[in-house]
Coordinates of C-alpha atoms in Angstrom, one line a residue:
M280 CA 15.2 -78.3 3.4
K281 CA 13.9 -75.3 5.5
K282 CA 14.0 -73.1 2.4
R283 CA 12.0 -75.6 0.3
T284 CA 9.4 -76.0 3.1
A285 CA 8.9 -72.2 3.3
V286 CA 8.4 -72.0 -0.4
L287 CA 5.7 -74.7 -0.3
L288 CA 4.0 -73.0 2.6
T289 CA 4.0 -69.7 0.8
S290 CA 2.5 -71.3 -2.3
L291 CA -0.2 -72.9 -0.2
L292 CA -1.2 -69.7 1.5
L293 CA -1.3 -67.9 -1.9
M294 CA -3.7 -70.5 -3.3
I295 CA -6.0 -70.2 -0.2
S296 CA -6.0 -66.4 -0.6
L297 CA -6.9 -66.5 -4.2
L298 CA -9.8 -69.0 -3.4
V299 CA -11.2 -66.8 -0.7
T300 CA -11.0 -63.7 -3.0
A301 CA -12.8 -65.6 -5.8
C302 CA -15.6 -66.8 -3.5
G303 CA -16.3 -63.8 -1.4
G304 CA -14.1 -60.8 -2.2
N305 CA -16.1 -59.1 -5.0
D306 CA -18.7 -57.6 -2.6
N307 CA -16.0 -55.8 -0.6
Q308 CA -14.2 -54.6 -3.7
N309 CA -17.4 -53.2 -5.2
A310 CA -18.3 -51.5 -1.9
A311 CA -15.0 -49.8 -1.9
Q312 CA -15.3 -48.4 -5.4
P313 CA -17.9 -45.7 -4.6
A314 CA -15.9 -44.6 -1.6
Q315 CA -12.8 -44.2 -3.7
S316 CA -14.7 -42.4 -6.4
A317 CA -16.1 -40.0 -3.9
Q318 CA -12.6 -39.3 -2.5
N319 CA -11.3 -38.7 -6.0
E320 CA -14.1 -36.2 -6.6
A321 CA -13.3 -34.5 -3.3
D322 CA -9.7 -34.2 -4.2
A323 CA -10.5 -32.9 -7.7
A324 CA -12.8 -30.3 -6.1
A325 CA -10.0 -29.1 -3.8
E326 CA -7.7 -28.6 -6.7
P327 CA -7.5 -25.1 -8.2
S328 CA -9.3 -24.6 -11.5
V329 CA -10.2 -21.8 -13.7
G330 CA -13.7 -20.2 -13.3
G331 CA -15.9 -18.3 -10.9
N332 CA -16.7 -14.7 -10.1
L333 CA -15.1 -12.8 -7.2
V334 CA -16.4 -9.6 -5.8
I335 CA -14.0 -7.3 -3.8
G336 CA -15.4 -4.6 -1.6
I337 CA -13.5 -1.3 -1.1
T338 CA -14.3 1.8 0.9
G339 CA -14.1 4.9 -1.3
D340 CA -14.1 5.4 -5.0
P341 CA -10.7 5.4 -6.9
Y342 CA -9.6 8.9 -7.8
N343 CA -8.5 8.0 -11.4
L344 CA -7.6 4.9 -13.4
A345 CA -4.3 6.6 -14.3
T346 CA -2.3 5.7 -11.2
W347 CA 0.5 8.1 -12.1
L348 CA -1.6 11.2 -11.4
S349 CA -2.2 10.9 -7.7
N350 CA -1.3 9.2 -4.4
D351 CA -4.6 7.4 -4.1
L352 CA -4.5 3.9 -2.6
N353 CA -7.8 2.7 -4.1
S354 CA -6.8 3.8 -7.6
S355 CA -3.6 1.8 -7.3
M356 CA -5.3 -1.2 -5.7
V357 CA -7.9 -1.5 -8.4
M358 CA -5.5 -1.0 -11.3
N359 CA -3.0 -3.3 -9.6
L360 CA -4.7 -6.2 -11.5
A361 CA -4.1 -4.6 -14.9
L362 CA -0.8 -2.7 -14.1
P363 CA 1.3 -4.9 -11.9
P364 CA 4.5 -3.3 -10.5
L365 CA 7.9 -4.3 -11.6
M366 CA 8.6 -5.3 -8.0
V367 CA 6.4 -6.7 -5.2
T368 CA 6.9 -7.5 -1.5
D369 CA 7.7 -10.9 -0.1
D370 CA 6.7 -12.3 3.3
N371 CA 9.2 -10.1 5.1
G372 CA 8.3 -6.9 3.3
N373 CA 11.4 -7.0 1.1
K374 CA 11.2 -6.0 -2.6
I375 CA 11.5 -8.8 -5.1
P376 CA 11.2 -8.8 -8.9
Y377 CA 7.8 -9.5 -10.5
I378 CA 7.2 -7.9 -13.9
M379 CA 10.9 -7.4 -13.8
K380 CA 12.9 -10.6 -14.1
S381 CA 16.1 -9.3 -12.5
Y382 CA 18.3 -6.2 -12.0
E383 CA 21.9 -5.4 -11.3
I384 CA 23.5 -2.3 -9.6
S385 CA 26.9 -1.0 -10.5
D386 CA 29.5 -0.8 -7.7
D387 CA 29.1 3.0 -7.6
A388 CA 25.2 2.7 -7.5
K389 CA 24.9 4.9 -10.6
V390 CA 24.0 2.3 -13.2
Y391 CA 21.0 0.0 -13.0
T392 CA 20.6 -2.8 -15.5
V393 CA 17.1 -4.2 -15.6
T394 CA 15.7 -7.2 -17.4
I395 CA 11.9 -7.7 -17.8
H396 CA 10.1 -11.0 -18.6
D397 CA 9.5 -11.7 -22.3
G398 CA 6.1 -12.6 -23.7
L399 CA 4.0 -9.9 -22.0
T400 CA 1.6 -7.8 -24.1
W401 CA -0.7 -4.9 -23.5
H402 CA -4.3 -5.8 -23.5
D403 CA -4.9 -4.1 -26.8
G404 CA -2.3 -6.5 -28.4
K405 CA 0.7 -4.2 -28.4
E406 CA 4.0 -5.9 -27.2
F407 CA 5.2 -4.8 -23.7
T408 CA 8.9 -3.9 -24.0
T409 CA 11.6 -1.8 -22.4
E410 CA 10.4 1.0 -24.7
D411 CA 7.5 1.4 -22.3
L412 CA 9.8 1.5 -19.3
A413 CA 12.0 4.2 -20.8
F414 CA 9.0 6.2 -21.9
T415 CA 7.5 6.0 -18.4
A416 CA 10.7 7.4 -16.8
E417 CA 11.0 10.3 -19.3
Y418 CA 7.2 11.1 -19.5
V419 CA 6.6 11.1 -15.7
A420 CA 9.6 13.3 -15.1
K421 CA 8.8 15.7 -17.9
H422 CA 5.2 16.2 -16.9
K423 CA 5.9 16.1 -13.1
L424 CA 3.4 13.4 -12.4
G425 CA 3.1 12.8 -8.7
Y426 CA 5.8 11.2 -6.6
G427 CA 7.1 9.4 -9.7
A428 CA 8.6 12.6 -10.9
D429 CA 10.8 12.7 -7.8
M430 CA 11.7 9.1 -8.1
Y431 CA 12.9 9.5 -11.7
S432 CA 14.5 12.9 -11.2
N433 CA 18.0 11.4 -10.7
I434 CA 18.2 9.8 -14.2
E435 CA 20.9 11.2 -16.5
K436 CA 20.2 9.0 -19.5
I437 CA 18.6 5.7 -20.5
E438 CA 19.9 3.0 -22.8
I439 CA 17.5 0.5 -24.3
V440 CA 19.7 -2.6 -24.9
D441 CA 17.0 -4.7 -26.4
K442 CA 13.3 -5.3 -25.9
T443 CA 13.8 -6.9 -22.5
T444 CA 16.9 -5.2 -21.2
I445 CA 17.3 -1.5 -20.2
K446 CA 20.0 0.5 -18.4
Y447 CA 19.4 3.6 -16.3
Y448 CA 22.4 5.9 -15.8
L449 CA 22.0 8.1 -12.7
K450 CA 23.4 11.6 -12.0
S451 CA 24.5 10.6 -8.5
P452 CA 24.7 7.4 -6.5
Q453 CA 21.3 6.1 -5.3
V454 CA 21.0 2.8 -3.4
N455 CA 17.3 2.5 -3.6
F456 CA 16.5 3.7 -7.1
M457 CA 15.0 0.4 -8.4
T458 CA 13.2 -0.6 -5.3
Q459 CA 11.5 2.7 -5.4
V460 CA 10.4 3.1 -9.0
G461 CA 10.0 -0.6 -9.3
F462 CA 7.4 -0.8 -6.5
W463 CA 5.7 2.5 -6.8
V464 CA 5.5 3.6 -10.4
D465 CA 3.4 1.6 -12.8
V466 CA 4.6 1.3 -16.4
M467 CA 2.8 3.5 -18.9
P468 CA 1.7 2.4 -22.4
K469 CA 3.9 4.4 -24.7
H470 CA 1.7 3.7 -27.7
I471 CA -1.2 5.5 -25.9
Y472 CA 0.6 8.3 -24.1
Q473 CA 3.3 9.3 -26.6
N474 CA 0.9 11.8 -28.3
V475 CA -0.7 13.0 -25.0
D476 CA 0.4 16.5 -24.1
D477 CA -2.0 17.0 -21.2
P478 CA -2.0 13.8 -19.1
M479 CA -3.9 15.4 -16.2
N480 CA -7.0 15.8 -18.4
F481 CA -6.5 12.8 -20.7
E482 CA -9.1 10.0 -20.2
Y483 CA -7.0 6.8 -19.9
N484 CA -9.0 3.7 -20.8
G485 CA -7.3 1.4 -18.3
V486 CA -5.4 -0.8 -20.8
G487 CA -2.7 -2.7 -19.0
Y488 CA -0.4 -5.7 -19.2
G489 CA -1.4 -7.7 -16.1
P490 CA -3.3 -10.9 -15.5
Y491 CA -6.7 -9.1 -15.7
K492 CA -8.0 -6.6 -18.1
L493 CA -10.5 -3.8 -17.3
I494 CA -13.7 -4.4 -19.3
D495 CA -16.2 -2.1 -17.7
Y496 CA -16.6 0.4 -14.8
K497 CA -19.0 3.1 -13.4
K498 CA -17.4 5.6 -11.1
G499 CA -18.6 5.4 -7.6
E500 CA -20.1 1.9 -8.2
Y501 CA -17.9 -0.8 -9.7
Y502 CA -14.8 -1.8 -11.7
S503 CA -15.0 -5.1 -13.6
F504 CA -12.0 -7.2 -14.8
K505 CA -11.7 -10.3 -16.9
R506 CA -9.0 -13.0 -16.8
V507 CA -6.2 -12.8 -19.4
E508 CA -5.9 -16.4 -20.7
N509 CA -2.5 -18.0 -20.0
W510 CA -0.9 -14.9 -18.5
P511 CA 2.7 -16.1 -18.3
L512 CA 3.6 -15.0 -14.8
A513 CA 0.7 -16.7 -12.9
N514 CA 0.5 -20.4 -12.0
D515 CA 3.3 -21.7 -14.3
G516 CA 1.9 -19.9 -17.3
K517 CA -1.7 -21.0 -16.8
G518 CA -2.9 -17.6 -15.8
A519 CA -5.0 -16.6 -12.9
Y520 CA -7.8 -18.9 -11.7
I521 CA -10.7 -16.6 -11.1
E522 CA -12.5 -15.7 -14.4
N523 CA -14.1 -12.4 -13.4
I524 CA -13.2 -10.0 -10.6
T525 CA -15.4 -7.0 -9.7
F526 CA -14.5 -4.2 -7.3
R527 CA -17.6 -2.7 -5.7
V528 CA -17.4 0.7 -3.9
Y529 CA -18.9 1.2 -0.4
P530 CA -19.1 4.3 1.7
D531 CA -17.5 2.8 4.8
A532 CA -16.5 -0.5 6.5
N533 CA -19.9 -1.1 8.0
A534 CA -21.6 -1.1 4.6
L535 CA -18.8 -3.3 3.2
V536 CA -19.1 -5.9 6.0
L537 CA -22.9 -5.9 5.7
A538 CA -22.5 -6.7 2.0
M539 CA -20.1 -9.6 2.9
K540 CA -22.6 -11.0 5.4
N541 CA -25.4 -10.8 2.7
G542 CA -23.2 -12.6 0.2
E543 CA -22.8 -9.7 -2.2
V544 CA -19.0 -9.4 -1.5
H545 CA -16.4 -12.1 -1.0
V546 CA -13.4 -10.2 0.3
S547 CA -12.5 -6.8 1.7
G548 CA -9.9 -5.0 -0.4
S549 CA -9.8 -2.3 2.3
A550 CA -8.5 -3.1 5.7
L551 CA -11.2 -3.5 8.3
P552 CA -11.5 -1.9 11.8
V553 CA -11.7 -4.2 14.8
A554 CA -15.5 -3.8 15.1
A555 CA -16.0 -5.0 11.5
Q556 CA -13.6 -7.9 12.1
K557 CA -15.6 -9.1 15.0
Q558 CA -18.8 -9.2 12.9
L559 CA -17.1 -11.6 10.5
E560 CA -15.4 -13.6 13.2
A561 CA -18.9 -14.4 14.6
S562 CA -19.4 -16.7 11.5
P563 CA -16.2 -18.7 11.4
H564 CA -17.5 -21.3 9.0
E565 CA -18.3 -18.6 6.4
F566 CA -15.4 -16.1 6.8
G567 CA -11.8 -15.9 7.7
I568 CA -9.5 -13.0 8.7
K569 CA -5.9 -12.4 7.7
K570 CA -3.8 -9.8 9.6
V571 CA -0.4 -8.2 9.0
N572 CA 1.4 -5.2 10.5
S573 CA 1.2 -2.1 8.2
L574 CA 4.4 -0.9 6.6
G575 CA 2.8 2.6 6.8
Y576 CA 1.6 4.7 9.6
G577 CA -1.1 7.2 10.7
Y578 CA -0.2 10.9 11.1
F579 CA -1.4 14.5 11.5
S580 CA 0.3 17.1 9.3
F581 CA 0.3 20.9 9.2
S582 CA 0.1 23.2 6.2
Y583 CA 2.7 25.9 6.4
K584 CA 0.5 28.0 4.2
N585 CA -1.4 28.8 7.4
E586 CA 0.5 31.6 9.1
L587 CA -0.3 30.4 12.6
L588 CA 0.8 26.9 11.9
K589 CA 4.1 28.1 10.6
D590 CA 4.9 28.9 14.2
F591 CA 6.8 26.0 15.7
N592 CA 5.3 26.7 19.2
V593 CA 1.8 26.1 17.8
R594 CA 2.8 22.9 16.1
K595 CA 4.6 21.6 19.2
A596 CA 1.6 22.5 21.4
I597 CA -0.7 20.6 19.1
A598 CA 1.7 17.6 19.2
M599 CA 1.5 17.7 23.0
T600 CA -2.3 17.3 22.9
I601 CA -2.2 14.0 20.9
D602 CA -3.0 11.1 23.2
R603 CA -1.7 8.0 21.4
D604 CA -3.0 5.7 24.1
A605 CA -6.6 6.9 23.6
L606 CA -6.2 6.8 19.8
V607 CA -4.9 3.3 19.7
N608 CA -6.9 1.7 22.5
T609 CA -10.2 3.6 22.3
A610 CA -10.6 4.9 18.8
M611 CA -9.0 1.9 17.1
Q612 CA -10.0 -0.6 19.7
G613 CA -6.5 -2.0 20.0
G614 CA -6.1 -2.4 16.2
A615 CA -2.8 -0.6 16.1
I616 CA 0.4 0.1 18.0
K617 CA 1.7 3.4 19.2
M618 CA 4.3 5.3 17.1
D619 CA 6.3 7.8 19.1
T620 CA 9.2 8.1 16.6
P621 CA 9.5 9.8 13.2
I622 CA 10.3 6.4 11.7
S623 CA 8.0 3.4 12.2
P624 CA 8.9 1.0 15.0
V625 CA 8.5 -1.8 12.5
Y626 CA 12.0 -0.9 11.4
K627 CA 13.7 -1.7 14.7
D628 CA 17.3 -0.8 13.6
L629 CA 16.2 2.8 12.8
V630 CA 14.4 3.5 16.1
K631 CA 17.0 2.2 18.6
S632 CA 18.1 5.8 19.1
N633 CA 14.6 6.4 20.7
I634 CA 14.2 9.9 19.3
T635 CA 10.6 10.7 20.1
F636 CA 7.9 13.3 19.5
P637 CA 6.7 15.5 22.4
S638 CA 4.7 13.4 24.8
F639 CA 1.0 13.8 25.6
D640 CA 0.8 16.8 28.0
V641 CA -2.2 19.1 27.7
E642 CA -1.0 21.3 30.7
G643 CA 2.4 21.6 29.1
A644 CA 0.8 22.6 25.8
K645 CA -1.1 25.4 27.7
S646 CA 2.1 26.7 29.3
L647 CA 3.9 26.6 26.0
L648 CA 1.2 28.6 24.2
E649 CA 1.0 31.1 27.1
S650 CA 4.7 31.8 27.1
A651 CA 4.6 32.2 23.3
G652 CA 2.0 34.9 23.6
Y653 CA -1.2 33.0 22.7
V654 CA -3.8 33.9 25.3
D655 CA -7.6 33.8 25.5
K656 CA -8.4 37.5 25.6
D657 CA -12.1 37.3 25.3
N658 CA -12.7 34.2 27.5
D659 CA -14.4 32.2 24.7
G660 CA -12.0 29.2 25.3
I661 CA -9.9 30.0 22.1
R662 CA -6.5 31.5 22.4
E663 CA -5.4 34.4 20.1
S664 CA -2.1 35.5 18.8
A665 CA -0.6 38.9 19.6
S666 CA -2.3 40.3 16.5
G667 CA -5.7 38.9 17.5
K668 CA -5.9 35.8 15.2
K669 CA -7.6 32.9 16.9
L670 CA -6.0 29.5 17.1
E671 CA -8.8 27.9 15.1
F672 CA -8.0 25.3 12.5
E673 CA -9.8 22.9 10.2
L674 CA -9.0 19.1 10.4
I675 CA -9.7 17.5 7.0
Y676 CA -9.9 13.7 6.7
R677 CA -11.4 11.0 4.4
T678 CA -14.6 9.4 5.7
T679 CA -13.3 6.1 4.4
T680 CA -10.3 6.0 6.8
A681 CA -11.0 3.3 9.4
N682 CA -12.1 4.7 12.9
V683 CA -11.5 8.2 11.6
D684 CA -14.5 9.8 13.3
S685 CA -13.3 8.6 16.8
I686 CA -9.7 9.6 16.0
A687 CA -10.8 13.1 14.9
N688 CA -13.0 13.6 17.9
I689 CA -10.4 12.6 20.4
F690 CA -7.9 14.9 18.7
K691 CA -10.4 17.8 18.7
A692 CA -11.3 17.3 22.4
N693 CA -7.7 17.4 23.7
A694 CA -6.7 20.3 21.4
E695 CA -9.6 22.4 22.6
K696 CA -8.6 21.7 26.3
A697 CA -5.5 23.6 25.4
G698 CA -7.4 26.5 23.8
I699 CA -7.1 25.4 20.2
K700 CA -10.3 25.3 18.3
I701 CA -10.7 22.4 15.8
N702 CA -13.4 22.3 13.2
L703 CA -13.9 18.9 11.7
K704 CA -14.2 18.5 7.9
P705 CA -14.9 14.9 6.8
V706 CA -14.8 14.5 3.0
D707 CA -14.9 11.7 0.4
S708 CA -11.7 10.3 -1.0
A709 CA -11.8 12.3 -4.3
T710 CA -12.3 15.6 -2.5
Y711 CA -9.5 14.8 0.0
T712 CA -7.1 14.0 -2.8
D713 CA -8.0 17.1 -4.7
K714 CA -7.8 19.4 -1.6
V715 CA -4.8 18.0 0.2
T716 CA -2.7 16.2 -2.5
N717 CA -3.3 18.4 -5.5
Q718 CA -4.2 21.9 -4.2
R719 CA -2.5 21.6 -0.8
D720 CA -5.3 23.6 0.5
Y721 CA -5.9 22.6 4.2
D722 CA -4.9 23.4 7.8
I723 CA -4.4 20.0 9.5
N724 CA -5.0 16.6 8.0
V725 CA -5.1 13.1 9.4
I726 CA -4.7 9.9 7.4
D727 CA -2.5 6.8 7.0
W728 CA 0.4 6.3 4.7
G729 CA -0.2 2.9 3.0
V730 CA 3.5 1.9 2.9
I731 CA 6.6 3.8 3.8
D732 CA 9.3 1.5 2.5
D733 CA 13.1 1.7 2.5
P734 CA 12.9 4.3 5.3
D735 CA 16.7 4.4 5.6
S736 CA 17.0 5.8 2.1
S737 CA 13.6 6.9 0.6
L738 CA 12.1 9.5 2.9
S739 CA 13.0 12.3 0.6
T740 CA 10.0 11.4 -1.5
I741 CA 7.9 12.7 1.4
Y742 CA 10.0 15.1 3.5
A743 CA 12.4 16.8 1.0
S744 CA 11.5 20.4 0.6
N745 CA 10.7 20.0 -3.1
A746 CA 9.0 16.6 -2.8
Q747 CA 5.7 16.1 -4.6
L748 CA 4.3 14.5 -1.4
N749 CA 5.4 17.4 0.8
F750 CA 1.9 18.6 1.1
M751 CA 2.9 20.6 4.2
N752 CA 5.0 23.0 2.0
Y753 CA 7.7 23.2 4.6
K754 CA 11.4 23.8 3.8
N755 CA 14.3 22.6 5.9
E756 CA 17.8 22.6 4.3
K757 CA 19.3 20.4 6.9
I758 CA 16.6 17.7 6.4
D759 CA 17.2 18.0 2.7
E760 CA 20.9 17.5 3.1
L761 CA 20.5 14.4 5.4
L762 CA 17.9 12.8 3.1
E763 CA 20.2 13.3 0.1
K764 CA 23.1 11.7 2.0
S765 CA 20.9 8.7 3.0
M766 CA 20.1 7.9 -0.7
Q767 CA 23.7 7.9 -1.6
E768 CA 25.3 6.1 1.3
A769 CA 25.9 2.4 0.4
N770 CA 26.8 1.3 4.0
Y771 CA 23.7 0.4 6.0
E772 CA 25.2 1.2 9.4
E773 CA 26.2 4.6 8.2
R774 CA 22.7 5.2 6.8
I775 CA 21.3 4.4 10.3
K776 CA 23.5 7.2 11.8
I777 CA 22.3 9.6 9.1
M778 CA 18.7 8.7 9.8
D779 CA 19.2 9.3 13.5
E780 CA 20.3 12.8 12.6
F781 CA 17.3 13.2 10.4
Q782 CA 14.9 12.1 13.2
R783 CA 16.4 14.7 15.6
E784 CA 16.0 17.4 13.1
F785 CA 12.4 16.3 12.2
V786 CA 11.4 16.5 15.9
N787 CA 12.8 20.0 15.9
E788 CA 10.7 20.9 12.9
L789 CA 7.5 19.0 13.4
P790 CA 5.9 19.3 10.0
A791 CA 3.9 16.2 10.8
I792 CA 3.2 14.1 13.9
N793 CA 3.4 10.3 13.2
T794 CA 1.1 8.6 15.6
W795 CA 0.2 4.9 15.1
V796 CA 0.9 1.8 13.0
R797 CA -2.2 -0.2 12.2
I798 CA -2.6 -4.0 12.3
N799 CA -4.2 -4.4 8.9
A800 CA -7.0 -7.0 8.8
Y801 CA -8.9 -8.3 5.8
G802 CA -12.0 -10.5 5.7
Y803 CA -12.6 -13.2 3.1
S804 CA -15.2 -15.8 2.2
K805 CA -14.3 -19.4 2.7
K806 CA -16.1 -20.2 -0.6
F807 CA -12.7 -19.3 -2.1
E808 CA -9.3 -20.7 -1.2
G809 CA -5.7 -19.8 -2.0
W810 CA -5.7 -16.6 0.0
D811 CA -2.3 -15.2 1.0
L812 CA -1.1 -11.9 2.7
T813 CA 2.2 -10.2 2.8
P814 CA 3.2 -6.7 4.1
G815 CA 2.4 -4.2 1.4
L816 CA -0.2 -1.9 -0.1
Y817 CA -3.1 -4.1 -1.3
G818 CA -3.7 -6.7 1.4
V819 CA -5.1 -10.0 0.2
V820 CA -5.9 -8.6 -3.3
D821 CA -2.3 -7.9 -4.2
V822 CA -1.9 -9.1 -7.8
K823 CA 0.8 -11.6 -7.0
D824 CA -1.6 -13.2 -4.5
I825 CA -5.0 -12.8 -6.1
V826 CA -3.9 -14.9 -9.1
K827 CA -3.6 -17.9 -6.8
V828 CA -7.2 -17.6 -5.4
Y829 CA -9.8 -20.0 -6.7
Q830 CA -13.4 -20.9 -6.1
V831 CA -14.2 -24.0 -4.0
K832 CA -16.5 -26.3 -6.0

């Protein structure tokens, strides 16, 4: 009986509800329709879609479109859109496959089997295959092209299994072979370079295999790229979202930020100093800032071509005049952390031994030089050697390096207190690359490494006596031996012990003085969304991240 009554009551209520709806409900329903429509439009506008033009500002002109020829960050950053690496970094700075699909290492670390993604093509229509990977390894080593020649030097032979699988057979065990070449050396187009005998003077047209193709550029001004439709590795095969991307070149961070505030630039490809960050932070509705600790570091290095700088006492005295606190807190306005060790403090396991450079001590530097026979004989404030040569050196640096004028002047002031004359030589990026990287014609330089990765096994690319990046031209057989051992040792704990030995020897040699680790910051316009940032070389415009950026409608 109760069940029947409940059913009748429910039926009655339903009838009343229908009657009320029929008599007076239409006005409310009609009123809700525009609101729902507006919400749907807002949701659609928030969804990523293809289109729009993005302008990226960079400080300094790329040295060359052919990234294999130099160690120039801007060249690699710009061409990163057309020549993505085989491997990229994840949120923790670890290397993960990108153009490469996967790789395997043999138990003895002498055979690497690599598989690349199928379906990629060069922008001129030629298929992208393992033929290009094999060619790159052989060509770069044969022509000794930059650091790539060092990274490929351990290959004994290469086997092309099929168009997506390749095997590298190494002469000796190497635990970091693929994370090095996969991250650092872009794949070369075999069909273009196979008949090029002089790559240093060949004009490469920028053809690549990435999500964007180079369509136009004017050195010193701009580099324009267009979206490759349905590029398979971006957004589930839909390709990148932004239709056109243009890199514009600016002389320094101040000019770049001004262009952002004027609406001419949407994002900084180059990391911004603290003062520039603050300008953008003053307009929080227009701009955002993303930050990440650098995997590289700032350093001063010495050319052993200079007879005076070949003297360890002189190098150590200069090291003792470097005031890290002033450089980090004053010159860089807190936009970095101090680095007292040969290996970056970012890699905590490798600096537990606390092997440090000489500490800041100007009076100690004076005493060291005095006891080594460097005295100021003519009272002009500059010490001379026993043969009468003055301790006078040129400090070369790129004008585009953030905070570099303040860094250089603090270094100069302290060195001169110890009786070491420093002449400042600011130059543009191209001149710096030519003088320091290519000619190795300098006294002292100051700059940042963009990324120093796998430091437990890869520092031979910088500090081995025969390394292409050993601009200092120093030779140290013990360091060579330790770096060789670190590449071959499979056990991580054992590699840490080897690197502790390396750091002790490095401090006893002092070819370079590593000084700070920057906190890299990048500004972006909130007219675009989808920004991401991971530790690495290219900030928010890394290819794996820029393909996810889209314009807000």
